[in-house]
Amino acid sequence: MITLQILGSGCAKCATLALNTETAAQSLGLDFKLEKVTDLNAIIDAGVMSTPALAIDGEVKSMGKVLSVEQIKRLLET
């Protein structure tokens, strides 16, 4: 099972990134768990300087932008 994390305050951009991430993972038929991390200390500990951020299995793959479904699918396929 893949753990997908959306790191951010819970703003509209965070919600959009979460939706796009869920859509991408479902379209690839992945077994995944989506977590929303809103704790500022946890976000800083992950090394995130700008939100929203996407982490896959604990590794930050994107920060400061809302990725499209296609962009997320490419990250998940590698």
PDB file of C-alpha atoms in Angstrom:
ATOM      1  CA  MET A   1       0.000   0.000   0.000  1.00  0.00           C
ATOM      2  CA  ILE A   2       1.269   3.428  -0.980  1.00  0.00           C
ATOM      3  CA  THR A   3       0.946   6.298   1.474  1.00  0.00           C
ATOM      4  CA  LEU A   4       0.119   9.610  -0.179  1.00  0.00           C
ATOM      5  CA  GLN A   5       0.318  12.739   1.950  1.00  0.00           C
ATOM      6  CA  ILE A   6      -0.957  16.228   1.257  1.00  0.00           C
ATOM      7  CA  LEU A   7       0.955  18.666   3.431  1.00  0.00           C
ATOM      8  CA  GLY A   8      -0.628  22.062   3.966  1.00  0.00           C
ATOM      9  CA  SER A   9      -2.990  24.188   5.989  1.00  0.00           C
ATOM     10  CA  GLY A  10      -6.136  22.738   4.449  1.00  0.00           C
ATOM     11  CA  CYS A  11      -6.616  25.633   2.026  1.00  0.00           C
ATOM     12  CA  ALA A  12      -8.424  25.414  -1.304  1.00  0.00           C
ATOM     13  CA  LYS A  13      -5.182  24.563  -3.134  1.00  0.00           C
ATOM     14  CA  CYS A  14      -4.552  21.740  -0.649  1.00  0.00           C
ATOM     15  CA  ALA A  15      -8.050  20.379  -1.263  1.00  0.00           C
ATOM     16  CA  THR A  16      -7.544  20.509  -5.042  1.00  0.00           C
ATOM     17  CA  LEU A  17      -4.194  18.717  -4.766  1.00  0.00           C
ATOM     18  CA  ALA A  18      -5.805  16.054  -2.553  1.00  0.00           C
ATOM     19  CA  LEU A  19      -8.605  15.515  -5.079  1.00  0.00           C
ATOM     20  CA  ASN A  20      -6.170  15.329  -8.008  1.00  0.00           C
ATOM     21  CA  THR A  21      -3.952  12.895  -6.090  1.00  0.00           C
ATOM     22  CA  GLU A  22      -6.879  10.633  -5.226  1.00  0.00           C
ATOM     23  CA  THR A  23      -8.121  10.712  -8.826  1.00  0.00           C
ATOM     24  CA  ALA A  24      -4.650   9.844 -10.180  1.00  0.00           C
ATOM     25  CA  ALA A  25      -4.125   6.947  -7.750  1.00  0.00           C
ATOM     26  CA  GLN A  26      -7.597   5.521  -8.425  1.00  0.00           C
ATOM     27  CA  SER A  27      -7.155   5.748 -12.196  1.00  0.00           C
ATOM     28  CA  LEU A  28      -3.931   3.732 -11.893  1.00  0.00           C
ATOM     29  CA  GLY A  29      -5.702   1.138  -9.734  1.00  0.00           C
ATOM     30  CA  LEU A  30      -3.274   1.645  -6.849  1.00  0.00           C
ATOM     31  CA  ASP A  31      -3.761   0.397  -3.303  1.00  0.00           C
ATOM     32  CA  PHE A  32      -3.253   3.661  -1.438  1.00  0.00           C
ATOM     33  CA  LYS A  33      -3.952   5.604   1.723  1.00  0.00           C
ATOM     34  CA  LEU A  34      -4.409   9.389   1.493  1.00  0.00           C
ATOM     35  CA  GLU A  35      -3.404  11.453   4.522  1.00  0.00           C
ATOM     36  CA  LYS A  36      -3.795  15.174   5.029  1.00  0.00           C
ATOM     37  CA  VAL A  37      -1.030  16.634   7.175  1.00  0.00           C
ATOM     38  CA  THR A  38      -1.985  20.031   8.605  1.00  0.00           C
ATOM     39  CA  ASP A  39       0.334  20.151  11.639  1.00  0.00           C
ATOM     40  CA  LEU A  40       2.827  22.952  10.983  1.00  0.00           C
ATOM     41  CA  ASN A  41       5.655  21.221  12.872  1.00  0.00           C
ATOM     42  CA  ALA A  42       5.160  18.010  10.885  1.00  0.00           C
ATOM     43  CA  ILE A  43       5.189  19.994   7.639  1.00  0.00           C
ATOM     44  CA  ILE A  44       8.423  21.747   8.620  1.00  0.00           C
ATOM     45  CA  ASP A  45       9.972  18.446   9.764  1.00  0.00           C
ATOM     46  CA  ALA A  46       9.246  17.031   6.297  1.00  0.00           C
ATOM     47  CA  GLY A  47      11.358  19.836   4.822  1.00  0.00           C
ATOM     48  CA  VAL A  48       8.437  21.567   3.129  1.00  0.00           C
ATOM     49  CA  MET A  49       9.000  25.296   2.647  1.00  0.00           C
ATOM     50  CA  SER A  50       5.860  26.090   0.638  1.00  0.00           C
ATOM     51  CA  THR A  51       2.473  24.428   0.541  1.00  0.00           C
ATOM     52  CA  PRO A  52       0.637  22.564  -0.742  1.00  0.00           C
ATOM     53  CA  ALA A  53       3.065  19.676  -0.939  1.00  0.00           C
ATOM     54  CA  LEU A  54       2.730  16.055  -2.035  1.00  0.00           C
ATOM     55  CA  ALA A  55       4.694  13.238  -0.424  1.00  0.00           C
ATOM     56  CA  ILE A  56       4.718   9.653  -1.674  1.00  0.00           C
ATOM     57  CA  ASP A  57       5.724   7.079   0.937  1.00  0.00           C
ATOM     58  CA  GLY A  58       7.286   9.829   3.055  1.00  0.00           C
ATOM     59  CA  GLU A  59       9.317  11.403   0.244  1.00  0.00           C
ATOM     60  CA  VAL A  60       8.300  14.933  -0.757  1.00  0.00           C
ATOM     61  CA  LYS A  61       7.810  14.971  -4.528  1.00  0.00           C
ATOM     62  CA  SER A  62       6.286  18.416  -5.030  1.00  0.00           C
ATOM     63  CA  MET A  63       5.823  21.619  -3.066  1.00  0.00           C
ATOM     64  CA  GLY A  64       4.300  25.004  -3.651  1.00  0.00           C
ATOM     65  CA  LYS A  65       2.053  24.044  -6.551  1.00  0.00           C
ATOM     66  CA  VAL A  66      -1.091  22.159  -7.429  1.00  0.00           C
ATOM     67  CA  LEU A  67      -0.136  19.305  -9.723  1.00  0.00           C
ATOM     68  CA  SER A  68      -2.535  18.077 -12.391  1.00  0.00           C
ATOM     69  CA  VAL A  69      -3.881  14.525 -12.362  1.00  0.00           C
ATOM     70  CA  GLU A  70      -1.536  13.669 -15.251  1.00  0.00           C
ATOM     71  CA  GLN A  71       1.513  15.076 -13.446  1.00  0.00           C
ATOM     72  CA  ILE A  72       0.678  13.047 -10.337  1.00  0.00           C
ATOM     73  CA  LYS A  73       0.141   9.894 -12.402  1.00  0.00           C
ATOM     74  CA  ARG A  74       3.652  10.302 -13.830  1.00  0.00           C
ATOM     75  CA  LEU A  75       5.082  10.586 -10.292  1.00  0.00           C
ATOM     76  CA  LEU A  76       3.187   7.485  -9.166  1.00  0.00           C
ATOM     77  CA  GLU A  77       4.304   5.424 -12.164  1.00  0.00           C
ATOM     78  CA  THR A  78       8.031   5.895 -11.452  1.00  0.00           C
TER      79      THR A  78
END
